[in-house]
mmCIF file of C-alpha atoms in Angstrom:
data_model
loop_
_atom_site.group_PDB
_atom_site.id
_atom_site.type_symbol
_atom_site.label_atom_id
_atom_site.label_comp_id
_atom_site.label_asym_id
_atom_site.label_seq_id
_atom_site.Cartn_x
_atom_site.Cartn_y
_atom_site.Cartn_z
ATOM 1 C CA MET T 5 -0.058 0.085 -0.054
ATOM 2 C CA ILE T 6 1.015 3.671 -0.804
ATOM 3 C CA ARG T 7 0.908 5.864 2.149
ATOM 4 C CA ALA T 8 1.421 9.748 2.327
ATOM 5 C CA ARG T 9 4.143 10.750 4.410
ATOM 6 C CA ILE T 10 2.270 14.345 5.053
ATOM 7 C CA GLN T 11 -0.049 14.624 7.763
ATOM 8 C CA PRO T 12 -3.472 16.736 7.124
ATOM 9 C CA PRO T 13 -3.113 20.261 8.190
ATOM 10 C CA VAL T 14 -4.238 20.670 12.164
ATOM 11 C CA THR T 15 -6.929 23.712 12.492
ATOM 12 C CA ASN T 16 -8.490 25.084 15.084
ATOM 13 C CA ALA T 17 -11.612 25.622 13.100
ATOM 14 C CA PRO T 18 -15.044 24.795 14.731
ATOM 15 C CA ILE T 19 -17.149 22.257 12.857
ATOM 16 C CA TYR T 20 -19.576 23.515 10.143
ATOM 17 C CA SER T 21 -22.612 22.330 8.288
ATOM 18 C CA ALA T 22 -25.108 23.725 5.877
ATOM 19 C CA SER T 23 -28.150 24.881 7.907
ATOM 20 C CA PRO T 24 -30.888 23.158 8.771
ATOM 21 C CA ALA T 25 -33.347 25.422 7.268
ATOM 22 C CA LEU T 26 -32.396 25.088 3.817
ATOM 23 C CA SER T 27 -34.993 21.996 2.664
ATOM 24 C CA ARG T 28 -33.919 19.573 0.835
ATOM 25 C CA ALA T 29 -35.360 20.531 -2.325
ATOM 26 C CA HIS T 30 -34.044 23.730 -2.268
ATOM 27 C CA ALA T 31 -30.655 22.180 -1.837
ATOM 28 C CA TRP T 32 -30.850 20.048 -4.480
ATOM 29 C CA ALA T 33 -32.220 22.985 -6.553
ATOM 30 C CA LEU T 34 -29.059 24.665 -5.806
ATOM 31 C CA ALA T 35 -26.807 21.838 -6.585
ATOM 32 C CA LEU T 36 -28.605 20.940 -9.983
ATOM 33 C CA THR T 37 -28.494 24.665 -10.935
ATOM 34 C CA ALA T 38 -24.506 24.862 -9.873
ATOM 35 C CA THR T 39 -24.654 21.842 -12.334
ATOM 36 C CA LEU T 40 -25.876 23.641 -15.113
ATOM 37 C CA THR T 41 -22.809 26.489 -14.701
ATOM 38 C CA MET T 42 -20.912 23.702 -15.759
ATOM 39 C CA ALA T 43 -22.854 23.123 -18.455
ATOM 40 C CA VAL T 44 -22.920 26.847 -19.744
ATOM 41 C CA SER T 45 -18.732 26.945 -18.991
ATOM 42 C CA TYR T 46 -18.455 24.260 -21.402
ATOM 43 C CA VAL T 47 -20.767 25.695 -23.923
ATOM 44 C CA ASP T 48 -18.276 28.317 -24.117
ATOM 45 C CA ARG T 49 -14.855 26.682 -24.404
ATOM 46 C CA GLN T 50 -16.579 23.681 -26.401
ATOM 47 C CA ALA T 51 -17.693 26.235 -29.056
ATOM 48 C CA LEU T 52 -14.384 26.349 -30.422
ATOM 49 C CA ALA T 53 -13.954 22.388 -30.422
ATOM 50 C CA ALA T 54 -17.740 22.108 -32.116
ATOM 51 C CA LEU T 55 -15.925 24.849 -34.900
ATOM 52 C CA ALA T 56 -12.561 23.419 -35.614
ATOM 53 C CA PRO T 57 -13.329 22.353 -38.787
ATOM 54 C CA THR T 58 -14.554 25.466 -39.983
ATOM 55 C CA VAL T 59 -12.271 27.818 -37.657
ATOM 56 C CA SER T 60 -8.782 25.361 -38.580
ATOM 57 C CA LYS T 61 -10.289 26.439 -42.476
ATOM 58 C CA VAL T 62 -10.543 30.392 -41.587
ATOM 59 C CA PHE T 63 -7.187 30.720 -40.130
ATOM 60 C CA ASP T 64 -5.502 28.305 -41.618
ATOM 61 C CA LEU T 65 -4.565 26.497 -39.046
ATOM 62 C CA SER T 66 -2.329 23.449 -38.829
ATOM 63 C CA ASP T 67 -3.122 20.715 -36.256
ATOM 64 C CA THR T 68 -0.242 21.694 -33.831
ATOM 65 C CA GLN T 69 -1.740 25.120 -34.026
ATOM 66 C CA TYR T 70 -4.767 23.903 -33.410
ATOM 67 C CA GLY T 71 -3.422 22.079 -30.258
ATOM 68 C CA TRP T 72 -2.153 24.929 -28.937
ATOM 69 C CA LEU T 73 -5.609 26.991 -28.773
ATOM 70 C CA VAL T 74 -6.818 23.913 -26.529
ATOM 71 C CA SER T 75 -3.833 24.178 -24.651
ATOM 72 C CA ALA T 76 -3.833 28.202 -24.215
ATOM 73 C CA PHE T 77 -7.570 27.448 -22.570
ATOM 74 C CA SER T 78 -5.673 24.889 -19.838
ATOM 75 C CA VAL T 79 -2.532 27.414 -19.539
ATOM 76 C CA ALA T 80 -4.766 30.086 -17.985
ATOM 77 C CA TYR T 81 -7.071 27.437 -16.140
ATOM 78 C CA LEU T 82 -4.464 26.481 -14.238
ATOM 79 C CA ALA T 83 -3.428 29.803 -13.370
ATOM 80 C CA GLY T 84 -6.455 30.870 -12.389
ATOM 81 C CA ALA T 85 -8.193 27.877 -10.728
ATOM 82 C CA PRO T 86 -5.681 28.033 -7.303
ATOM 83 C CA PHE T 87 -7.004 31.576 -6.939
ATOM 84 C CA ALA T 88 -10.178 31.352 -8.057
ATOM 85 C CA GLY T 89 -10.629 28.665 -5.439
ATOM 86 C CA TRP T 90 -9.071 30.867 -2.576
ATOM 87 C CA LEU T 91 -11.776 33.622 -3.937
ATOM 88 C CA ILE T 92 -14.813 31.611 -3.771
ATOM 89 C CA ASP T 93 -14.000 30.276 0.107
ATOM 90 C CA HIS T 94 -13.297 34.005 0.782
ATOM 91 C CA LEU T 95 -16.412 34.925 -1.086
ATOM 92 C CA GLY T 96 -18.637 32.729 -1.359
ATOM 93 C CA ALA T 97 -19.951 30.551 -4.258
ATOM 94 C CA ARG T 98 -23.489 33.198 -4.697
ATOM 95 C CA ARG T 99 -21.789 36.098 -5.348
ATOM 96 C CA GLY T 100 -18.423 34.777 -7.332
ATOM 97 C CA LEU T 101 -20.456 31.857 -9.714
ATOM 98 C CA LEU T 102 -22.578 35.204 -11.017
ATOM 99 C CA GLY T 103 -19.501 37.383 -11.419
ATOM 100 C CA ALA T 104 -18.109 34.571 -13.019
ATOM 101 C CA VAL T 105 -20.487 33.861 -15.711
ATOM 102 C CA VAL T 106 -20.817 36.965 -16.501
ATOM 103 C CA ALA T 107 -17.163 37.606 -16.801
ATOM 104 C CA TRP T 108 -16.504 34.374 -19.130
ATOM 105 C CA SER T 109 -19.851 35.194 -21.143
ATOM 106 C CA LEU T 110 -18.255 38.437 -22.646
ATOM 107 C CA VAL T 111 -15.091 37.154 -23.373
ATOM 108 C CA ALA T 112 -16.685 34.218 -25.053
ATOM 109 C CA ALA T 113 -18.704 36.603 -27.281
ATOM 110 C CA ALA T 114 -15.829 38.699 -28.385
ATOM 111 C CA HIS T 115 -14.299 35.360 -29.763
ATOM 112 C CA ALA T 116 -16.552 36.688 -32.717
ATOM 113 C CA LEU T 117 -14.090 39.525 -33.339
ATOM 114 C CA ALA T 118 -10.857 37.296 -33.303
ATOM 115 C CA PRO T 119 -8.970 38.540 -36.307
ATOM 116 C CA SER T 120 -6.037 36.083 -36.607
ATOM 117 C CA PHE T 121 -4.465 32.680 -34.408
ATOM 118 C CA THR T 122 -2.813 35.421 -32.524
ATOM 119 C CA GLY T 123 -5.959 37.049 -31.824
ATOM 120 C CA LEU T 124 -7.703 33.546 -30.513
ATOM 121 C CA LEU T 125 -4.818 32.573 -28.748
ATOM 122 C CA ILE T 126 -5.206 35.686 -26.478
ATOM 123 C CA LEU T 127 -9.164 35.118 -26.108
ATOM 124 C CA ARG T 128 -8.621 31.312 -25.156
ATOM 125 C CA VAL T 129 -6.361 32.511 -22.393
ATOM 126 C CA ALA T 130 -8.620 35.315 -21.136
ATOM 127 C CA LEU T 131 -11.356 32.579 -21.217
ATOM 128 C CA GLY T 132 -9.670 30.217 -19.460
ATOM 129 C CA LEU T 133 -9.179 32.933 -16.423
ATOM 130 C CA THR T 134 -12.558 33.697 -16.415
ATOM 131 C CA GLU T 135 -13.661 30.209 -16.240
ATOM 132 C CA SER T 136 -11.375 28.846 -13.787
ATOM 133 C CA PRO T 137 -13.966 30.039 -10.606
ATOM 134 C CA SER T 138 -16.427 27.403 -12.483
ATOM 135 C CA PHE T 139 -15.576 24.033 -10.542
ATOM 136 C CA PRO T 140 -14.275 25.352 -7.540
ATOM 137 C CA GLY T 141 -17.949 27.606 -7.354
ATOM 138 C CA ALA T 142 -19.681 24.715 -7.998
ATOM 139 C CA ALA T 143 -17.903 22.092 -6.094
ATOM 140 C CA GLN T 144 -18.286 24.182 -2.643
ATOM 141 C CA THR T 145 -21.948 24.801 -3.570
ATOM 142 C CA ILE T 146 -22.858 20.656 -3.697
ATOM 143 C CA GLN T 147 -20.533 20.624 -0.212
ATOM 144 C CA ARG T 148 -22.574 23.273 1.542
ATOM 145 C CA VAL T 149 -26.050 22.441 0.657
ATOM 146 C CA LEU T 150 -26.097 18.804 0.508
ATOM 147 C CA PRO T 151 -25.861 16.364 3.279
ATOM 148 C CA PRO T 152 -22.610 14.421 3.557
ATOM 149 C CA ALA T 153 -24.678 11.280 2.499
ATOM 150 C CA ASP T 154 -25.965 12.554 -0.688
ATOM 151 C CA ARG T 155 -22.293 14.353 -1.608
ATOM 152 C CA ALA T 156 -21.076 11.510 -4.104
ATOM 153 C CA ARG T 157 -24.485 11.569 -5.781
ATOM 154 C CA GLY T 158 -24.436 15.145 -5.974
ATOM 155 C CA PHE T 159 -21.158 15.003 -7.385
ATOM 156 C CA GLY T 160 -22.313 12.318 -10.036
ATOM 157 C CA PHE T 161 -24.340 15.100 -11.312
ATOM 158 C CA LEU T 162 -21.964 17.866 -11.063
ATOM 159 C CA PHE T 163 -19.957 16.038 -13.878
ATOM 160 C CA THR T 164 -23.157 15.768 -16.240
ATOM 161 C CA GLY T 165 -22.467 19.151 -16.685
ATOM 162 C CA SER T 166 -19.802 19.237 -18.446
ATOM 163 C CA SER T 167 -21.122 16.785 -20.834
ATOM 164 C CA LEU T 168 -24.429 18.488 -21.159
ATOM 165 C CA GLY T 169 -22.521 21.706 -22.389
ATOM 166 C CA ALA T 170 -20.417 19.592 -24.674
ATOM 167 C CA ILE T 171 -24.019 18.231 -26.068
ATOM 168 C CA VAL T 172 -25.371 21.288 -26.647
ATOM 169 C CA ALA T 173 -22.172 22.944 -28.146
ATOM 170 C CA PRO T 174 -21.879 20.308 -31.228
ATOM 171 C CA GLN T 175 -25.851 21.061 -32.166
ATOM 172 C CA LEU T 176 -25.898 24.639 -31.616
ATOM 173 C CA ALA T 177 -22.885 26.052 -32.905
ATOM 174 C CA PRO T 178 -22.728 24.231 -36.410
ATOM 175 C CA PHE T 179 -26.080 25.132 -36.538
ATOM 176 C CA LEU T 180 -25.611 28.806 -36.090
ATOM 177 C CA GLU T 181 -22.338 28.779 -38.089
ATOM 178 C CA LYS T 182 -23.997 27.324 -41.034
ATOM 179 C CA ASN T 183 -27.143 29.268 -41.153
ATOM 180 C CA TRP T 184 -25.370 32.893 -39.814
ATOM 181 C CA GLY T 185 -21.589 32.188 -39.922
ATOM 182 C CA LEU T 186 -18.615 31.897 -37.413
ATOM 183 C CA ARG T 187 -18.992 35.245 -35.877
ATOM 184 C CA ILE T 188 -23.089 34.480 -35.224
ATOM 185 C CA ALA T 189 -21.754 31.024 -33.771
ATOM 186 C CA PHE T 190 -19.526 32.289 -30.883
ATOM 187 C CA LEU T 191 -22.036 35.152 -30.161
ATOM 188 C CA GLY T 192 -25.380 32.806 -30.060
ATOM 189 C CA THR T 193 -23.095 30.431 -27.864
ATOM 190 C CA ALA T 194 -21.835 33.215 -25.245
ATOM 191 C CA LEU T 195 -25.974 34.228 -24.844
ATOM 192 C CA VAL T 196 -26.107 30.744 -23.018
ATOM 193 C CA GLY T 197 -24.426 31.907 -20.205
ATOM 194 C CA LEU T 198 -26.603 34.886 -19.732
ATOM 195 C CA ALA T 199 -29.723 32.593 -19.542
ATOM 196 C CA TRP T 200 -28.471 30.984 -16.555
ATOM 197 C CA VAL T 201 -28.138 34.308 -14.713
ATOM 198 C CA PRO T 202 -31.983 34.656 -13.424
ATOM 199 C CA LEU T 203 -31.904 30.969 -12.708
ATOM 200 C CA TRP T 204 -29.185 31.886 -10.150
ATOM 201 C CA LEU T 205 -30.392 34.945 -8.665
ATOM 202 C CA LEU T 206 -33.992 33.266 -8.284
ATOM 203 C CA LEU T 207 -32.462 30.533 -5.886
ATOM 204 C CA ALA T 208 -29.306 31.645 -4.548
ATOM 205 C CA TRP T 209 -29.861 35.065 -3.487
ATOM 206 C CA ARG T 210 -33.202 33.658 -0.954
ATOM 207 C CA SER T 211 -33.030 32.961 2.710
ATOM 208 C CA PRO T 212 -31.573 30.873 3.608
ATOM 209 C CA ALA T 213 -29.748 29.864 1.054
ATOM 210 C CA ARG T 214 -27.652 33.507 0.669
ATOM 211 C CA GLU T 215 -26.469 32.370 4.497
ATOM 212 C CA VAL T 216 -25.505 29.006 3.928
ATOM 213 C CA LEU T 217 -24.018 29.854 0.124
ATOM 214 C CA ASP T 218 -22.043 32.884 2.305
ATOM 215 C CA ALA T 219 -20.846 31.543 5.270
ATOM 216 C CA ALA T 220 -17.265 31.242 5.849
ATOM 217 C CA HIS T 221 -16.614 27.819 7.516
ATOM 218 C CA ALA T 222 -13.754 29.125 9.347
ATOM 219 C CA PRO T 223 -12.588 32.065 11.035
ATOM 220 C CA SER T 224 -9.350 33.356 8.341
ATOM 221 C CA ALA T 225 -7.220 32.854 11.560
ATOM 222 C CA ASN T 226 -7.694 29.473 11.479
ATOM 223 C CA ARG T 227 -8.104 28.786 7.595
ATOM 224 C CA PRO T 228 -5.607 26.086 6.297
ATOM 225 C CA ARG T 229 -2.544 27.523 4.569
ATOM 226 C CA ALA T 230 -2.293 27.705 0.816
ATOM 227 C CA ARG T 231 0.587 25.347 1.036
ATOM 228 C CA SER T 232 -1.194 22.928 3.410
ATOM 229 C CA VAL T 233 -4.424 22.485 0.914
ATOM 230 C CA LEU T 234 -1.288 22.216 -1.835
ATOM 231 C CA THR T 235 0.194 19.007 0.047
ATOM 232 C CA HIS T 236 -2.985 17.593 1.579
ATOM 233 C CA PRO T 237 -2.328 13.934 1.299
ATOM 234 C CA ALA T 238 -6.334 13.295 0.156
ATOM 235 C CA VAL T 239 -5.214 16.326 -2.200
ATOM 236 C CA LEU T 240 -2.225 14.586 -3.881
ATOM 237 C CA ARG T 241 -3.993 11.738 -4.060
ATOM 238 C CA ALA T 242 -6.873 13.254 -6.548
ATOM 239 C CA THR T 243 -4.320 14.894 -8.434
ATOM 240 C CA LEU T 244 -2.623 12.211 -9.405
ATOM 241 C CA ALA T 245 -5.436 10.545 -10.902
ATOM 242 C CA ILE T 246 -6.832 13.241 -12.356
ATOM 243 C CA MET T 247 -3.943 13.531 -14.226
ATOM 244 C CA ALA T 248 -3.814 10.128 -15.237
ATOM 245 C CA SER T 249 -7.543 10.512 -16.382
ATOM 246 C CA ALA T 250 -7.621 13.926 -18.118
ATOM 247 C CA PRO T 251 -5.665 13.566 -21.322
ATOM 248 C CA ALA T 252 -7.676 10.370 -22.772
ATOM 249 C CA THR T 253 -11.230 12.579 -21.362
ATOM 250 C CA GLY T 254 -10.055 15.728 -23.272
ATOM 251 C CA PHE T 255 -8.898 14.522 -25.902
ATOM 252 C CA LEU T 256 -11.879 12.378 -26.876
ATOM 253 C CA LEU T 257 -13.911 15.813 -25.763
ATOM 254 C CA ASN T 258 -11.496 18.400 -27.840
ATOM 255 C CA TRP T 259 -10.783 16.231 -30.641
ATOM 256 C CA SER T 260 -14.012 13.745 -31.582
ATOM 257 C CA SER T 261 -15.333 16.696 -34.301
ATOM 258 C CA LYS T 262 -11.480 16.383 -36.175
ATOM 259 C CA TYR T 263 -11.281 12.755 -35.475
ATOM 260 C CA LEU T 264 -14.990 12.143 -37.560
ATOM 261 C CA ALA T 265 -14.411 14.272 -39.995
ATOM 262 C CA ALA T 266 -10.802 13.211 -41.120
ATOM 263 C CA GLU T 267 -11.359 9.320 -40.462
ATOM 264 C CA HIS T 268 -15.297 8.932 -41.095
ATOM 265 C CA GLY T 269 -15.644 11.719 -43.233
ATOM 266 C CA VAL T 270 -18.413 13.093 -41.658
ATOM 267 C CA PRO T 271 -19.110 17.069 -42.344
ATOM 268 C CA GLN T 272 -19.243 19.533 -39.564
ATOM 269 C CA ALA T 273 -22.647 20.258 -39.251
ATOM 270 C CA LYS T 274 -23.308 15.990 -38.990
ATOM 271 C CA VAL T 275 -21.097 15.537 -35.931
ATOM 272 C CA GLY T 276 -23.027 16.855 -33.577
ATOM 273 C CA PRO T 277 -25.460 13.911 -33.264
ATOM 274 C CA TYR T 278 -22.513 11.090 -32.930
ATOM 275 C CA LEU T 279 -21.118 13.305 -30.251
ATOM 276 C CA ILE T 280 -24.124 13.235 -28.216
ATOM 277 C CA ILE T 281 -23.651 8.938 -27.905
ATOM 278 C CA PRO T 282 -19.835 9.250 -25.579
ATOM 279 C CA LEU T 283 -21.753 12.220 -24.060
ATOM 280 C CA VAL T 284 -25.044 10.495 -22.958
ATOM 281 C CA LEU T 285 -22.647 8.123 -21.512
ATOM 282 C CA PHE T 286 -20.516 9.993 -19.521
ATOM 283 C CA ASP T 287 -23.461 11.237 -18.014
ATOM 284 C CA ALA T 288 -24.393 8.547 -17.639
ATOM 285 C CA GLY T 289 -21.401 6.827 -15.806
ATOM 286 C CA ALA T 290 -21.049 9.801 -13.378
ATOM 287 C CA ILE T 291 -24.300 9.491 -12.099
ATOM 288 C CA LEU T 292 -24.655 6.011 -11.317
ATOM 289 C CA PHE T 293 -20.830 5.694 -9.737
ATOM 290 C CA GLY T 294 -22.129 8.712 -7.785
ATOM 291 C CA HIS T 295 -25.584 7.209 -7.084
ATOM 292 C CA PHE T 296 -24.033 3.951 -5.998
ATOM 293 C CA ALA T 297 -21.032 5.302 -4.306
ATOM 294 C CA SER T 298 -23.704 6.998 -2.074
ATOM 295 C CA VAL T 299 -25.727 3.650 -1.226
ATOM 296 C CA ARG T 300 -22.616 1.950 -0.737
ATOM 297 C CA GLY T 301 -20.587 4.395 1.675
ATOM 298 C CA ARG T 302 -23.464 4.054 3.992
ATOM 299 C CA ALA T 303 -21.997 0.279 5.152
ATOM 300 C CA ARG T 304 -18.791 1.039 4.716
ATOM 301 C CA VAL T 305 -16.617 1.414 7.909
ATOM 302 C CA GLY T 306 -14.398 4.554 9.074
ATOM 303 C CA GLY T 307 -14.753 6.549 5.105
ATOM 304 C CA ALA T 308 -13.186 3.482 3.548
ATOM 305 C CA PRO T 309 -12.774 4.606 0.128
ATOM 306 C CA ASP T 310 -14.768 2.583 -2.868
ATOM 307 C CA ARG T 311 -12.002 0.345 -4.099
ATOM 308 C CA LEU T 312 -13.827 -2.019 -6.054
ATOM 309 C CA LEU T 313 -16.316 0.657 -7.790
ATOM 310 C CA PHE T 314 -13.623 2.843 -8.406
ATOM 311 C CA ALA T 315 -11.353 -0.310 -10.116
ATOM 312 C CA ILE T 316 -14.403 -0.740 -12.452
ATOM 313 C CA GLY T 317 -14.630 2.645 -13.544
ATOM 314 C CA ILE T 318 -10.796 2.396 -14.572
ATOM 315 C CA ALA T 319 -11.523 -0.572 -16.282
ATOM 316 C CA LEU T 320 -14.152 1.284 -18.148
ATOM 317 C CA HIS T 321 -12.038 4.252 -18.918
ATOM 318 C CA VAL T 322 -9.055 2.471 -20.411
ATOM 319 C CA ILE T 323 -11.444 1.024 -23.164
ATOM 320 C CA LEU T 324 -11.659 4.659 -24.933
ATOM 321 C CA ALA T 325 -8.267 3.675 -26.161
ATOM 322 C CA LEU T 326 -10.324 1.754 -28.875
ATOM 323 C CA THR T 327 -12.031 4.713 -30.217
ATOM 324 C CA ALA T 328 -9.960 5.181 -33.553
ATOM 325 C CA PHE T 329 -10.730 1.075 -34.081
ATOM 326 C CA GLY T 330 -14.401 1.834 -34.787
ATOM 327 C CA ARG T 331 -15.313 0.767 -38.092
ATOM 328 C CA THR T 332 -18.202 3.386 -38.437
ATOM 329 C CA PRO T 333 -18.615 6.615 -36.575
ATOM 330 C CA VAL T 334 -21.510 5.050 -34.117
ATOM 331 C CA GLU T 335 -19.025 2.510 -33.172
ATOM 332 C CA SER T 336 -16.164 4.590 -32.828
ATOM 333 C CA MET T 337 -18.241 6.656 -30.540
ATOM 334 C CA VAL T 338 -20.135 3.728 -28.415
ATOM 335 C CA LEU T 339 -16.488 3.055 -27.674
ATOM 336 C CA GLY T 340 -15.057 6.306 -26.570
ATOM 337 C CA GLY T 341 -18.910 6.953 -24.804
ATOM 338 C CA LEU T 342 -17.959 3.623 -22.533
ATOM 339 C CA GLY T 343 -14.325 4.889 -21.716
ATOM 340 C CA LEU T 344 -16.349 8.286 -20.679
ATOM 341 C CA ALA T 345 -18.566 6.215 -18.549
ATOM 342 C CA GLY T 346 -15.394 5.641 -16.541
ATOM 343 C CA GLY T 347 -14.150 8.227 -16.940
ATOM 344 C CA GLY T 348 -17.093 10.414 -15.301
ATOM 345 C CA GLY T 349 -17.021 7.705 -12.713
ATOM 346 C CA VAL T 350 -14.018 8.453 -11.554
ATOM 347 C CA PHE T 351 -14.233 12.073 -11.491
ATOM 348 C CA ALA T 352 -16.888 12.006 -9.294
ATOM 349 C CA MET T 353 -16.090 9.220 -7.429
ATOM 350 C CA LEU T 354 -12.269 11.168 -6.296
ATOM 351 C CA THR T 355 -13.826 14.246 -5.952
ATOM 352 C CA ALA T 356 -16.449 13.279 -3.440
ATOM 353 C CA ASP T 357 -13.789 11.001 -1.817
ATOM 354 C CA MET T 358 -11.183 13.958 -1.305
ATOM 355 C CA LEU T 359 -13.497 16.134 -0.278
ATOM 356 C CA THR T 360 -14.580 14.128 2.834
ATOM 357 C CA ARG T 361 -11.394 14.274 3.974
ATOM 358 C CA VAL T 362 -10.433 18.086 3.524
ATOM 359 C CA PRO T 363 -11.686 20.916 6.212
ATOM 360 C CA PRO T 364 -15.043 22.125 4.298
ATOM 361 C CA SER T 365 -13.701 25.528 5.086
ATOM 362 C CA VAL T 366 -10.856 24.456 1.752
ATOM 363 C CA ALA T 367 -13.363 23.033 -0.062
ATOM 364 C CA SER T 368 -13.209 25.180 -3.043
ATOM 365 C CA ALA T 369 -9.314 25.777 -2.578
ATOM 366 C CA ALA T 370 -8.957 22.298 -3.033
ATOM 367 C CA SER T 371 -11.300 21.708 -6.085
ATOM 368 C CA GLY T 372 -9.420 24.225 -7.611
ATOM 369 C CA VAL T 373 -6.055 22.575 -7.335
ATOM 370 C CA CYS T 374 -7.724 19.435 -8.931
ATOM 371 C CA ALA T 375 -9.185 21.959 -11.544
ATOM 372 C CA ALA T 376 -5.185 23.154 -11.953
ATOM 373 C CA ALA T 377 -4.289 19.783 -12.250
ATOM 374 C CA GLN T 378 -6.577 18.675 -15.164
ATOM 375 C CA SER T 379 -5.287 21.595 -17.024
ATOM 376 C CA ILE T 380 -1.840 20.847 -16.829
ATOM 377 C CA ALA T 381 -2.670 17.576 -17.904
ATOM 378 C CA LEU T 382 -3.836 19.233 -20.957
ATOM 379 C CA ILE T 383 -1.405 22.026 -21.267
ATOM 380 C CA VAL T 384 1.582 18.797 -21.809
ATOM 381 C CA ALA T 385 -0.882 16.557 -23.959
ATOM 382 C CA SER T 386 -2.775 18.675 -26.468
ATOM 383 C CA PRO T 387 0.185 19.562 -28.102
ATOM 384 C CA VAL T 388 1.972 16.269 -28.242
ATOM 385 C CA LEU T 389 -1.430 14.583 -29.500
ATOM 386 C CA GLY T 390 -1.430 17.011 -32.259
ATOM 387 C CA ARG T 391 2.091 16.577 -33.283
ATOM 388 C CA LEU T 392 1.763 12.631 -32.778
ATOM 389 C CA ILE T 393 -1.374 13.014 -35.311
ATOM 390 C CA ASP T 394 0.736 15.397 -37.775
ATOM 391 C CA ILE T 395 3.257 12.876 -37.417
ATOM 392 C CA THR T 396 1.246 9.523 -37.944
ATOM 393 C CA GLY T 397 -1.345 10.823 -40.294
ATOM 394 C CA GLY T 398 -4.143 9.294 -37.927
ATOM 395 C CA TYR T 399 -5.291 9.044 -34.460
ATOM 396 C CA LYS T 400 -4.895 5.147 -33.471
ATOM 397 C CA ILE T 401 -1.494 5.656 -31.856
ATOM 398 C CA PRO T 402 -3.099 8.819 -29.469
ATOM 399 C CA PHE T 403 -6.079 7.133 -28.375
ATOM 400 C CA LEU T 404 -3.960 4.000 -27.723
ATOM 401 C CA ALA T 405 -1.592 6.319 -25.837
ATOM 402 C CA VAL T 406 -4.294 8.423 -23.601
ATOM 403 C CA GLY T 407 -6.039 5.337 -22.757
ATOM 404 C CA ALA T 408 -2.526 3.597 -21.501
ATOM 405 C CA TRP T 409 -1.865 6.871 -19.245
ATOM 406 C CA VAL T 410 -4.909 5.957 -17.555
ATOM 407 C CA LEU T 411 -3.908 3.084 -15.430
ATOM 408 C CA PRO T 412 -0.611 3.682 -13.312
ATOM 409 C CA GLY T 413 -2.198 6.928 -11.676
ATOM 410 C CA CYS T 414 -5.874 5.578 -11.019
ATOM 411 C CA VAL T 415 -4.458 2.391 -10.439
ATOM 412 C CA ALA T 416 -1.945 4.495 -7.351
ATOM 413 C CA TRP T 417 -4.637 5.891 -6.433
ATOM 414 C CA LEU T 418 -6.612 3.049 -5.180
ATOM 415 C CA LEU T 419 -3.277 1.316 -3.699
ATOM 416 C CA TRP T 420 -2.914 5.066 -1.543
ATOM 417 C CA SER T 421 -4.000 4.595 1.898
ATOM 418 C CA PRO T 422 -6.037 7.978 2.260
ATOM 419 C CA PRO T 423 -6.013 10.522 5.416
ATOM 420 C CA PRO T 424 -9.364 9.856 7.972
ATOM 421 C CA PRO T 425 -12.415 11.896 7.177
ATOM 422 C CA HIS T 426 -12.544 15.217 8.198
ATOM 423 C CA GLU T 427 -15.173 15.424 11.045
ATOM 424 C CA GLU T 428 -18.619 17.236 10.304
ATOM 425 C CA ARG T 429 -22.130 17.422 11.684
ATOM 426 C CA ALA T 430 -24.503 15.935 9.300
#
């Protein structure tokens, strides 16, 4: 067994939990609205992937240059996520998420004005920075409003937000581009974010949700230092598995449109229905694994991680390596979808497990570190995978590479003995 040498940070912070005045219906409404925040963010970030063939043609981009556009977002997200997590922990998800959604919607709309590859690169950096509070803020919302017994299930739903946005983007963006052009496509997808704002105002500005979401879990003097969050064993363990899983999930999400066009001759305007297949399977995996983790969690003693369920998720996730061996577009997307189902389960379980083991006062900061780890993985992987495609002229080797990369880090998560759960009143 791998054992962390670093002990969890000790604080004198009092123990806090969500207000009992927050009804179950209101709590789940807030959790699902936080899920929609992830959906909105993915509509804006995946619009580029959905429009990749047209963008590559208009701006005369190589696959390597397109890989750098994908990485530019990830670099900015990496830089912004830890700070965004710290900011959300201090400001609260209620105001933090509202400001972030408005900011990134404006940046997403500005993609319509990009004059060149350089302009796109700058806007991808800006989008990454402004979207960096999305996951920390959504994770904090679920951590604060749901009771411990429901959180794994809640995180299962949270990760469906990303695939929901990734489903909407390839339907909406190509439709807008086909009928009104590339610039209108970027403007139209950006408006989706602004449509979320009234719902959040309706739910999060009502009492007692306002007090629960704004509550500081610990006084500033007792809040763990940033370094102790970065080196917390539960955070390190989650980070390891994320960096193993993210390249595979990100490659399928960011390159499927180009893969279907290059390998199966599917026109850009018709890729949307095919891309629904893996994303729906991702949703199913995240929800089902999160649900069963919550159910099985009641029978586990001392908060032990569900290693069997996590191992099943890993086994499914590796199937993603077979995507490029599909004989038809549907077969390829089914294989990729089975891999994403496992990936969704892996992300839901490792996030819920990590947040049971860190102080509630740093839930967003810990989530921000994990988001940054995902960005590091994509920053490194995207240009390398783009280069592999340019060199080999195909997608088989890249898919095999990302599938193999899943195993070492995720298996290490299984073997690593985690710190005990952080005490909390139900």
